[in-house]
Coordinates of C-alpha atoms in Angstrom, one line a residue:
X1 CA -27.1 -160.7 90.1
X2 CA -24.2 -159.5 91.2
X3 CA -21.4 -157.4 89.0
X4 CA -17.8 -158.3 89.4
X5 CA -14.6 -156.1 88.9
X6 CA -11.8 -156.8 87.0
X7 CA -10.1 -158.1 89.7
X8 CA -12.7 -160.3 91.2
X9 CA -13.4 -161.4 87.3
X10 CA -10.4 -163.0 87.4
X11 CA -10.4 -164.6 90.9
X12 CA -13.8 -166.1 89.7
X13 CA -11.9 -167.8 86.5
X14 CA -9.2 -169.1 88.9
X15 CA -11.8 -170.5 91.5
X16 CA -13.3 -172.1 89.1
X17 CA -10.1 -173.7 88.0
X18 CA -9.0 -174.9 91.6
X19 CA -12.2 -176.1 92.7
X20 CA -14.2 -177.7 90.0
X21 CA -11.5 -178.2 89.3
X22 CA -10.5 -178.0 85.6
X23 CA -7.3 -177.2 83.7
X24 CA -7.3 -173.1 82.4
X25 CA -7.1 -174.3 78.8
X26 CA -10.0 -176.6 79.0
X27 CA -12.2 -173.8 80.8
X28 CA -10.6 -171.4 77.5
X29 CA -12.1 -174.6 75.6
X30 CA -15.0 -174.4 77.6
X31 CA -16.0 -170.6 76.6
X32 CA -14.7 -170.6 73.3
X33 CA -17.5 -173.4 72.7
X34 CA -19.9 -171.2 74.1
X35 CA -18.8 -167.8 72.0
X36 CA -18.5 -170.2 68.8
X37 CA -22.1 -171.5 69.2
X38 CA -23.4 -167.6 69.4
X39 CA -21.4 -166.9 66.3
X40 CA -22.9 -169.3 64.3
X41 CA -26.4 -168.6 65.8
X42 CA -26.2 -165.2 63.8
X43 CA -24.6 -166.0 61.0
X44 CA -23.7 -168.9 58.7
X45 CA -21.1 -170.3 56.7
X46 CA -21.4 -168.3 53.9
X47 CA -19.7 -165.8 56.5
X48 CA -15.7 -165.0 55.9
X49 CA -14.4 -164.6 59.5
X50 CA -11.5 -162.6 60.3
X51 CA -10.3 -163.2 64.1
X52 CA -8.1 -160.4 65.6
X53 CA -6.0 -162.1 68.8
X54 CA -4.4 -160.4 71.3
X55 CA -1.4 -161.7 73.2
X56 CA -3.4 -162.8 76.4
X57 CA -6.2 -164.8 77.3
X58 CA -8.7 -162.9 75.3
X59 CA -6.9 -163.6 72.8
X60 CA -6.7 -167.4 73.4
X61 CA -10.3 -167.5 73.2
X62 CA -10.2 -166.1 69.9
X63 CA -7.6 -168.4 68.4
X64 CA -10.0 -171.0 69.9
X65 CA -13.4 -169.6 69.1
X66 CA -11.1 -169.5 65.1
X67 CA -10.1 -173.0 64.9
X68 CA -13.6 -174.2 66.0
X69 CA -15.4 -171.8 63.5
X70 CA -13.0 -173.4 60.6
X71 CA -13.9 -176.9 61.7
X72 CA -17.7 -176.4 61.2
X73 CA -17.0 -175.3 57.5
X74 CA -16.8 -171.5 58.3
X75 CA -13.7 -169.6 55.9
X76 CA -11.5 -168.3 58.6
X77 CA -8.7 -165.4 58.6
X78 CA -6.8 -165.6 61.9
X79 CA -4.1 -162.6 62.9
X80 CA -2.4 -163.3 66.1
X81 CA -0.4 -160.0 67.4
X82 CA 2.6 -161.3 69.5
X83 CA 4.6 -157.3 69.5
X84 CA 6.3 -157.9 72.5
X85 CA 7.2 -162.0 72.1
X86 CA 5.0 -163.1 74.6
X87 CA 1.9 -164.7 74.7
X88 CA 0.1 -166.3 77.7
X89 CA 0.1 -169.7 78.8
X90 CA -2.8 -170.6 77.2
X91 CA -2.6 -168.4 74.2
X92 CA 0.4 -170.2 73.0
X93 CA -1.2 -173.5 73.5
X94 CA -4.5 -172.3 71.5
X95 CA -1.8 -170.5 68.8
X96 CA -0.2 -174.4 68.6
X97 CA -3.8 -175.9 68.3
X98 CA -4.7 -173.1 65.5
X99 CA -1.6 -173.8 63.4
X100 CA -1.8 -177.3 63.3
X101 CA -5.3 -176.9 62.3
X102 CA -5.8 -177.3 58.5
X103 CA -9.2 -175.8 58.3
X104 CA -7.7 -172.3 58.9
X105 CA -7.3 -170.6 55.5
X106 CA -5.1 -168.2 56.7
X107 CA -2.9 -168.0 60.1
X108 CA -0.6 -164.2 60.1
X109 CA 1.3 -163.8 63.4
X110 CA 1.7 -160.0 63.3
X111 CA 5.0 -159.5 65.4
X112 CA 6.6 -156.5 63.4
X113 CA 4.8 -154.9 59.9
X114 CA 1.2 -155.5 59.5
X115 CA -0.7 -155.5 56.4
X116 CA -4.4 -155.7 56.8
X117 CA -6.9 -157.1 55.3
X118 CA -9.6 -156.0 53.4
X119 CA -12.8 -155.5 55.6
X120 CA -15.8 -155.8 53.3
X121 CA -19.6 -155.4 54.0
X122 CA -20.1 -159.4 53.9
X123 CA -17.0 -159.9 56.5
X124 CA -17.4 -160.7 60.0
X125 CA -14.2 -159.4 62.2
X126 CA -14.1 -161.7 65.4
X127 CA -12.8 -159.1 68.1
X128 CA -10.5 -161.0 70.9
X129 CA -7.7 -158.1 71.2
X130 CA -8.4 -157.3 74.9
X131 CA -10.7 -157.9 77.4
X132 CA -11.4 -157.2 80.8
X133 CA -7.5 -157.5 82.3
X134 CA -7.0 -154.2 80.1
X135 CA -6.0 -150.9 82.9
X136 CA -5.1 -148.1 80.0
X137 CA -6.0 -146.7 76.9
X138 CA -4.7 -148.3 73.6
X139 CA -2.1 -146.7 71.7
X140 CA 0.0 -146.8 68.7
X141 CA -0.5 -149.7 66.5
X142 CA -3.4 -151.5 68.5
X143 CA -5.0 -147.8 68.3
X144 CA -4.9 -147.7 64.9
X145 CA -5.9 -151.0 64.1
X146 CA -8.8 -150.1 66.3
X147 CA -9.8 -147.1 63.9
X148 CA -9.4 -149.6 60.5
X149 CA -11.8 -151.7 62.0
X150 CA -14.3 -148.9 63.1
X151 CA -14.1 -147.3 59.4
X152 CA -14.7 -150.4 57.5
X153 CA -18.3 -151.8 57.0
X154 CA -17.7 -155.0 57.8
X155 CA -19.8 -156.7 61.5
X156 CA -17.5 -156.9 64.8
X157 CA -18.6 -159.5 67.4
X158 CA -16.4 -158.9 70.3
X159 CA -15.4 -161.4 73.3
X160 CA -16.4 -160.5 76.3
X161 CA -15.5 -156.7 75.9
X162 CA -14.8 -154.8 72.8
X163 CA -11.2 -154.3 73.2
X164 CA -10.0 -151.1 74.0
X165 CA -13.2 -150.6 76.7
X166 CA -12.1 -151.3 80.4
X167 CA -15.0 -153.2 82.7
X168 CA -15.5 -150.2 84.8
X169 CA -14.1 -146.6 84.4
X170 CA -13.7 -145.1 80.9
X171 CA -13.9 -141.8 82.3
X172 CA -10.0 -141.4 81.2
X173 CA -10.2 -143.9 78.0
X174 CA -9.2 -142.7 74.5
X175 CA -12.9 -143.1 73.2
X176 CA -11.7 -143.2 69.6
X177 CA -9.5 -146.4 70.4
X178 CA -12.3 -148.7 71.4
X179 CA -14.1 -150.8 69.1
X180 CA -17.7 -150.6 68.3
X181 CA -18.8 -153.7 68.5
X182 CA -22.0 -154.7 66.9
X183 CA -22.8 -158.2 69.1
X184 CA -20.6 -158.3 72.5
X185 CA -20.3 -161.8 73.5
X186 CA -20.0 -161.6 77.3
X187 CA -18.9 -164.6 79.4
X188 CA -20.9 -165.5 82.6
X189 CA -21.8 -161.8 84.3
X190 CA -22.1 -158.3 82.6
X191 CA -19.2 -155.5 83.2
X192 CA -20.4 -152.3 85.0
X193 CA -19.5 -150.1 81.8
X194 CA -22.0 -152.5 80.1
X195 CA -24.6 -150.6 82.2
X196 CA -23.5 -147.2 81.4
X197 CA -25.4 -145.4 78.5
X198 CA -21.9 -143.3 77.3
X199 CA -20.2 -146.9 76.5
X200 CA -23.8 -148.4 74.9
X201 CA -22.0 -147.7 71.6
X202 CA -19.5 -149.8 72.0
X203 CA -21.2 -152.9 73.2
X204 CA -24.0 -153.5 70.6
X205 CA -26.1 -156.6 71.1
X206 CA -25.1 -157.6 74.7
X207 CA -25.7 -161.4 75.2
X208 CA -24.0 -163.1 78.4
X209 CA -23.1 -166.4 77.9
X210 CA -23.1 -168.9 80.9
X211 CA -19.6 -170.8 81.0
X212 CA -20.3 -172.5 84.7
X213 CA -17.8 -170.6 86.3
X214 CA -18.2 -171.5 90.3
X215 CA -21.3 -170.4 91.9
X216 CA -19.8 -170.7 95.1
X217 CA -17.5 -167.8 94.7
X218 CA -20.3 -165.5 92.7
X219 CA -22.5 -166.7 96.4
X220 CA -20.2 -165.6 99.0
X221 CA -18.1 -162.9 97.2
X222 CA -19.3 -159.4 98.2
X223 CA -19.6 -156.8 95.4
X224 CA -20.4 -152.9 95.5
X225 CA -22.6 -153.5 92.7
X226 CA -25.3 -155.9 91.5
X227 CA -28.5 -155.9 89.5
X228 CA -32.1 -156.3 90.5
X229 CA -34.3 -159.5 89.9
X230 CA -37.9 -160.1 89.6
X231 CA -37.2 -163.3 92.4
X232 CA -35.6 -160.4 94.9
X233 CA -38.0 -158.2 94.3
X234 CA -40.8 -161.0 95.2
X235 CA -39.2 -161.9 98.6
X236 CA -39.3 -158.1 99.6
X237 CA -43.3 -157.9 99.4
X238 CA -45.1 -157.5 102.4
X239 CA -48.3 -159.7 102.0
X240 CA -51.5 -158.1 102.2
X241 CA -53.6 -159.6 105.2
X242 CA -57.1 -160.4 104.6
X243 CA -58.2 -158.5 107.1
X244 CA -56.9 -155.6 106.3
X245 CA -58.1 -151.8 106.6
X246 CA -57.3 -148.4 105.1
X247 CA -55.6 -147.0 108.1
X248 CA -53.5 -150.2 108.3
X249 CA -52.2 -149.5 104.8
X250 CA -50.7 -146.4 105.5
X251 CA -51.7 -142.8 104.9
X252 CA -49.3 -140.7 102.6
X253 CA -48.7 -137.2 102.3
X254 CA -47.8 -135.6 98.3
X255 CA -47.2 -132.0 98.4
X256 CA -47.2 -131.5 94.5
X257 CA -48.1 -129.0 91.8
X258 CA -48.3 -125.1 91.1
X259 CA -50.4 -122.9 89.1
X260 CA -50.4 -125.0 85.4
X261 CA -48.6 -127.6 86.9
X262 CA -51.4 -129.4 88.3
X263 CA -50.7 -132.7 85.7
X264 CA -47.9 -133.4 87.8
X265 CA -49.1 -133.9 91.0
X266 CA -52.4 -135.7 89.1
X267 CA -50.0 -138.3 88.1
X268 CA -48.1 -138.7 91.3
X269 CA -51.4 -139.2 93.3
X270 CA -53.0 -141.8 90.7
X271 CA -49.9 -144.0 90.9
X272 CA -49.8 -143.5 94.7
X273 CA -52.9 -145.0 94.9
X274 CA -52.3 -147.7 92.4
X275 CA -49.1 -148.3 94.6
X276 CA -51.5 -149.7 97.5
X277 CA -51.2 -146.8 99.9
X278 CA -54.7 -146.8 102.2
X279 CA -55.2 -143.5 101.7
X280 CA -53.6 -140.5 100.0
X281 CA -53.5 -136.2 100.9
X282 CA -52.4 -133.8 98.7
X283 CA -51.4 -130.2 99.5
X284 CA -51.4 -128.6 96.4
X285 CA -52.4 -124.3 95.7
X286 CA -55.9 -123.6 95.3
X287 CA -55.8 -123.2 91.7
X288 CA -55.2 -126.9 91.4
X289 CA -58.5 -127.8 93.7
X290 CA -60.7 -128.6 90.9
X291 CA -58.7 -130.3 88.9
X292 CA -57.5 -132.5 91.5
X293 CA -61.2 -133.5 92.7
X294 CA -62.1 -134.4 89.5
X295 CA -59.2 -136.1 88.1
X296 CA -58.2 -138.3 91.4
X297 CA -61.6 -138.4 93.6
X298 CA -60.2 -140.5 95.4
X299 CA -57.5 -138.4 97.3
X300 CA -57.9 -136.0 100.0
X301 CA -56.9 -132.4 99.3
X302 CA -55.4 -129.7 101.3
X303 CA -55.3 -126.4 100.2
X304 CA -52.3 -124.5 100.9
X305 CA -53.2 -120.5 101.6
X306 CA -51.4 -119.5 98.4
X307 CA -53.7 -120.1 95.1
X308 CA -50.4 -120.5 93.2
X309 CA -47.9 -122.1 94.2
X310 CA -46.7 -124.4 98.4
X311 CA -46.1 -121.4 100.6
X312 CA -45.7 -123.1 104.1
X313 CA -44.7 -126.4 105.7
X314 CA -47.4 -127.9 106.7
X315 CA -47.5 -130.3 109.8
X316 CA -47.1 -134.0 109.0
X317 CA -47.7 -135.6 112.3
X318 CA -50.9 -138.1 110.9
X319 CA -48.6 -139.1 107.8
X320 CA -46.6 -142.1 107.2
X321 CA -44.5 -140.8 104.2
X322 CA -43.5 -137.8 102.3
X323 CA -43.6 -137.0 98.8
X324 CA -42.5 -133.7 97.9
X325 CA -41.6 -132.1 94.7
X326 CA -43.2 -132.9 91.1
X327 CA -44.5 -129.5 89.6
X328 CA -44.3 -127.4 92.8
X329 CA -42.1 -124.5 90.7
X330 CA -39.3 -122.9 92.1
X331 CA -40.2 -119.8 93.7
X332 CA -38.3 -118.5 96.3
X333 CA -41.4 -118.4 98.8
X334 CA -41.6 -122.4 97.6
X335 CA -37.9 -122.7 98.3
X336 CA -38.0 -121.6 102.0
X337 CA -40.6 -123.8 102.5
X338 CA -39.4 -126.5 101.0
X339 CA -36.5 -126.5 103.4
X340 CA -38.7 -125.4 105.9
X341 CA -40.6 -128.5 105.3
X342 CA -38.2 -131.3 105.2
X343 CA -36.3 -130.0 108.2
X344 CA -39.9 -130.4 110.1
X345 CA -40.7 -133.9 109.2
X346 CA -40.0 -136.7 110.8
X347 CA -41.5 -139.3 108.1
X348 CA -40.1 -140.8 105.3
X349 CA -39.0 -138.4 102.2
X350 CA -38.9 -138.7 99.0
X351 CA -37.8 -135.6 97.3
X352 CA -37.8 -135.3 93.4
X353 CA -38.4 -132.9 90.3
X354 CA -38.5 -129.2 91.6
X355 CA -37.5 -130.3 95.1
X356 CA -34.1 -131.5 93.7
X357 CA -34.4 -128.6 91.4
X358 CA -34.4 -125.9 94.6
X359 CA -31.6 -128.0 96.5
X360 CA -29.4 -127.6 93.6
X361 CA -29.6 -123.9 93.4
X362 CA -29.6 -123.9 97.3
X363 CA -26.8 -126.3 97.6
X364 CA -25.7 -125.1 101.2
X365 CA -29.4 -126.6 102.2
X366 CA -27.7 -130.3 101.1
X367 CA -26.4 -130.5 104.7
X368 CA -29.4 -130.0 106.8
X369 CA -31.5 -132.8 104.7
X370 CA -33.1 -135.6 107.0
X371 CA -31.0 -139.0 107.1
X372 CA -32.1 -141.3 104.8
X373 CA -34.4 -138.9 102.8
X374 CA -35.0 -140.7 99.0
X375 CA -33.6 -137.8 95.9
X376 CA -34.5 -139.4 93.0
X377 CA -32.5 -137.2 90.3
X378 CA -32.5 -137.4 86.2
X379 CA -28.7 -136.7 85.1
X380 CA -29.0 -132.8 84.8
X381 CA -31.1 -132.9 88.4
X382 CA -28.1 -134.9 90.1
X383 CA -25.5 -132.6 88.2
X384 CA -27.4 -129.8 89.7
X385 CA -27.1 -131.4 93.1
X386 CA -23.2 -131.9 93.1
X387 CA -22.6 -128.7 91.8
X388 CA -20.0 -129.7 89.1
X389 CA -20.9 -130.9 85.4
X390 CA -20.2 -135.0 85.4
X391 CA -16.9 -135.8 83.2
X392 CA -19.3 -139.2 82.1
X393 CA -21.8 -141.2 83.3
X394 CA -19.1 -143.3 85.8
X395 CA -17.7 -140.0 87.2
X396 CA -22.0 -139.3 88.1
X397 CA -22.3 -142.6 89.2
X398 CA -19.3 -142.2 91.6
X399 CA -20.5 -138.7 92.3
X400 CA -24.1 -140.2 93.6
X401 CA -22.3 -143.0 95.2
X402 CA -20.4 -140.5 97.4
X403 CA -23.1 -138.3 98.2
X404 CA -25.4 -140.9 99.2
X405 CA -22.5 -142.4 102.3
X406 CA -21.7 -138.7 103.1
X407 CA -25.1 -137.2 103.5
X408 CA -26.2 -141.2 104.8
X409 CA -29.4 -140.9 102.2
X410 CA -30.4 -142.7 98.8
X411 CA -29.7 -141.6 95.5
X412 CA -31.7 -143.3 92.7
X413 CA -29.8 -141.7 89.6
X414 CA -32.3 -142.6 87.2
X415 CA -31.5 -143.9 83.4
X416 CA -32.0 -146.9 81.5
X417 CA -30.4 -148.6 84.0
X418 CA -31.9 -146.7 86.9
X419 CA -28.9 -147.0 90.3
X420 CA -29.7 -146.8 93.9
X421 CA -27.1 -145.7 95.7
X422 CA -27.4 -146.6 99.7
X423 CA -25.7 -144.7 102.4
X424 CA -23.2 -148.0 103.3
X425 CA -22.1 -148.0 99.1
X426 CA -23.3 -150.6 97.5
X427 CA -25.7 -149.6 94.3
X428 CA -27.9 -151.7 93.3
X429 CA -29.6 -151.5 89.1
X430 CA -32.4 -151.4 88.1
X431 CA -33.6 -154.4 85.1
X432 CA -37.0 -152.8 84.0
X433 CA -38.3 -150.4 82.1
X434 CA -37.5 -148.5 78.4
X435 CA -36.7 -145.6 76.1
X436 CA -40.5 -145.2 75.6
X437 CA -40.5 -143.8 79.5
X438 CA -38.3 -141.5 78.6
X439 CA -41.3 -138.7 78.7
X440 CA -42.7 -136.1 80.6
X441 CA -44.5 -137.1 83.7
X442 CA -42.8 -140.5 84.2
X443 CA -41.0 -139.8 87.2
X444 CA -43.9 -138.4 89.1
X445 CA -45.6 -141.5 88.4
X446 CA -42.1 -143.3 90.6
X447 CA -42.2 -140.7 93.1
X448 CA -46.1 -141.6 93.7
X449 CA -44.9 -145.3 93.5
X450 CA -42.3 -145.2 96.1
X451 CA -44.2 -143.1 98.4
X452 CA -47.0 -145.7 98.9
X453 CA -44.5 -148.4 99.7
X454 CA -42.6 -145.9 102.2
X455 CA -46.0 -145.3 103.7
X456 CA -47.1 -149.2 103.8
X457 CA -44.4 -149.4 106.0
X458 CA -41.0 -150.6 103.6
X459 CA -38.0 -149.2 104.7
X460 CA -36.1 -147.2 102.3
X461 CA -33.9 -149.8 100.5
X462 CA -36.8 -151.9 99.6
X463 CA -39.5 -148.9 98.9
X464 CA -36.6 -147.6 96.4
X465 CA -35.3 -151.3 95.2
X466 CA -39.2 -152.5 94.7
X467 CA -40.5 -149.4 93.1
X468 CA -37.8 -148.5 90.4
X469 CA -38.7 -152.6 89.4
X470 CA -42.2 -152.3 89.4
X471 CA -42.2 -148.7 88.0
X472 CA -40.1 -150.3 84.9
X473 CA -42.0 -153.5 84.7
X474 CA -45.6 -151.3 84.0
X475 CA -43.8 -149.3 81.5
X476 CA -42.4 -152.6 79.6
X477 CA -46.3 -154.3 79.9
X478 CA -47.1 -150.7 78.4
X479 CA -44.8 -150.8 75.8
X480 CA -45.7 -153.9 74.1
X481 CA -49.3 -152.9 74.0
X482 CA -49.0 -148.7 73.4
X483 CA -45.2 -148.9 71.7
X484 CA -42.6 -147.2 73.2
X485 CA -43.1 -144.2 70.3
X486 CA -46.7 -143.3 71.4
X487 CA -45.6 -143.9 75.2
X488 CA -47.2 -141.7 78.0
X489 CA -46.6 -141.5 81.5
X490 CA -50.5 -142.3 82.5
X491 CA -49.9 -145.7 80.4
X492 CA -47.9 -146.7 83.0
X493 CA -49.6 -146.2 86.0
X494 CA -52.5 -147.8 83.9
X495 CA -50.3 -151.3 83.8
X496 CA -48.9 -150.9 87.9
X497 CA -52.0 -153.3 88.8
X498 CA -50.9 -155.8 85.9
X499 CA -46.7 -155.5 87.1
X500 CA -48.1 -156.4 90.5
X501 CA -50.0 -159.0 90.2
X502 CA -46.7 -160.8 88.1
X503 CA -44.8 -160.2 90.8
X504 CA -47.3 -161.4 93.6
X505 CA -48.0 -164.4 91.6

């Protein structure tokens, strides 16, 4: 699914218009149907509704979305703001519709003093201020109306943004002048911030309502973002030939764990294997020998000549892929040969956890990483790696976005919405997963994941797109059996044979 800019947002609506075609007002008609169908999904009407309208079009779906909720019996407060004396095309021709409408109990066209009205618990405030054409920050009255809204205990359903929050950078915005909506009614695609966990208190219930705007244009327009789906996902997978054997299926190389951190590299290996590598070494201290043996007999161990912690790189010549980093500590001796180590191979990488870790202390190492090595950093990880403190989570997501074209190498910032960002820009997110695999150990269990698929031969792009899906998918199948509360990362590499077969079949 792709995610469309402001710009492009608007080109969609116009496409739509000229090639369907069909007049603006009657594809305003069109949504406001849609947004007043949602509405009285949640509540009925017993409901007063007050409807805020803005001067533009967001605003002419309000006045719409007002005069449709009064004709199916709903008691409906309508406030137009007209400050500056002019309303959009179709704004004024919804404004003429609502007056003539004799449903509306009450129809205020705020142009100079406004007097607002009380907000109680049982009120529902119908939010169609601004939407996605807003560039700046409200101010003044809007602002403040903004704050009375936000301090009263009444519900907010807003139209396809909460007004005051722009569709991609807020980094800037005036966070106290957006409103905190508790049900967002989106219209045909989500909005980038929608994907952003700093604005996720703005947006409430997020429900994207399909209006038919033109497939055509969402087919051929190209967009620097879009989200993952299960259908994508399927067409990536290499099928499995009947006749296959181990050393067809690749062999793959973890260097993982350090004295009491052997858990890590136990749960990179187990989902590794689950991942359908053919065969899996791990160079791990000796300390961690036992524990290995008997918690993963399946895997191959190599000892490194240190009991305690990776000492030396270690030649990688028999490998198909690379994955380097959860629990290997961060001594200095492990730093040199970290570096030591990537520099050498000439496999697939994936670096996470204490590899990301020792980059971002040794940041001038950032320039001698392989092309197209995998870093698959948490917030304070990627933070780390840039070397400067992220304003919000689109300044990171820029951040990672840049780093990934300069150093030509993929960045999967992970998060709810977990972004891959590819060395030619585009970023792709993530659908899968939940707050339940928010825990220790759960992104050892994707670096195992993605180094199986690098090592059964995937190129980057799809190891990363197809293991951040699957990784999510097991945790979901986990959830609904464990709960997200009692969640563990073992649980999920428990459900990666059940999140493959759904996507197989």
């Amino acid at each position: 699914m792709k995610i469309f800019n402001s710009t492009q947002i608007h080109e969609l609506d116009k496409y739509t218009i000229d090639h369907e075609p069909i007049s603006s007002i009657d594809l305003m008609e069109r949504a406001a149907t849609a947004i007043t169908q949602a509405i009285t999904d949640t509540w009925t009407t017993f409901t007063p509704m007050v409807v805020f309208a803005g001067p533009g079009n967001n605003g002419g779906d309000a006045l719409a979305v007002a005069r449709m909720l009064a004709d199916r019996g709903y008691t409906v407060s309508v406030y137009l703001f007209n400050i500056k004396g002019a309303l959009s095309d179709d704004c004024a021709e919804n404004k003429r519709r609502a007056m003539e409408n004799k449903h509306i109990a009450n129809f205020v066209e705020v142009i100079h003093e406004f007097d607002p009205p009380q907000l109680t618990t049982g009120t529902v405030v119908v939010d169609g201020l601004f939407g996605t054409g807003l560039d700046k920050p409200l101010d003044k009255g809007f602002a403040s109306l903004v704050k009375y809204i936000n301090q009263s205990p009444c519900k907010v359903v807003s139209i396809d943004m909460p007004s005051g929050l722009m569709s991609e950078s807020n980094t800037y915005n005036s966070h106290n002048h957006i409103i905190k909506a508790d049900l967002t009614l989106t219209l045909q695609t989500k909005k980038l911030s929608f994907l952003l966990a700093d604005c996720q208190q703005y947006i409430g219930r997020l429900r994207v309502l399909d209006i038919r705007l033109s497939k055509d244009y969402m087919r051929k327009t190209e967009t620097m973002y879009s989200m993952l789906e299960e259908d994508e996902v399927r067409s990536m997978l290499i099928p499995r030939s009947d006749f296959a054997h181990k050393g067809e299926m690749g062999h793959a190389l973890l260097i993982a764990g350090s004295y009491g951190m052997a858990g890590a590299a136990v749960l990179a290996t187990r989902a590794c294997l689950r991942a359908g590598v053919g065969k899996v070494t791990v160079h791990t201290p000796g300390h961690n020998c036992g524990i290995m043996q008997t918690a993963v007999p399946e895997a191959v161990l190599e000892i490194d000549a240190e009991d305690a912690y990776f000492s030396d790189a270690v030649p990688t010549e028999e490998y198909s892929a690379l994955g380097i980093g959860p629990g290997l500590g961060q001594l200095e001796g492990t730093a040199i040969a970290l570096i030591a180590q990537l520099r050498r191979t000439q496999a697939p990488i994936i670096a996470d956890a204490d590899a990301l870790n020792i980059l971002g202390s040794h940041r001038a190492w950032m320039q001698q990483l392989p092309r197209d090595i995998i870093m698959t950093p948490h917030p304070k990880e990627f933070d780390r790696l840039s070397g400067v403190r992220s304003i919000d989570d689109y300044d990171r997501l820029s951040k990672a976005r840049d780093m990934a074209m300069k150093l030509h190498c993929y960045v999967l910032l992970k998060g709810h919405y977990s972004a891959l960002c590819m060395p030619d820009g585009k970023v792709v997110f993530n659908t899968t997963g939940n707050s339940g695999m928010a825990t220790a150990g759960s992104g050892d269990v994707l670096t195992g994941i993605i180094t199986a698929l690098l090592a059964r031969g995937y190129n980057q792009r799809t190891a990363c797109m197809i293991g951040m899906y699957v990784h999510g998918l097991a945790g979901d199948l986990a959830a609904k059996v464990k709960g997200k509360e009692s969640l563990i990362a073992s649980d999920i590499i428990d459900f990666l044979p059940e999140a493959f077969k759904i996507i197989e079949d």
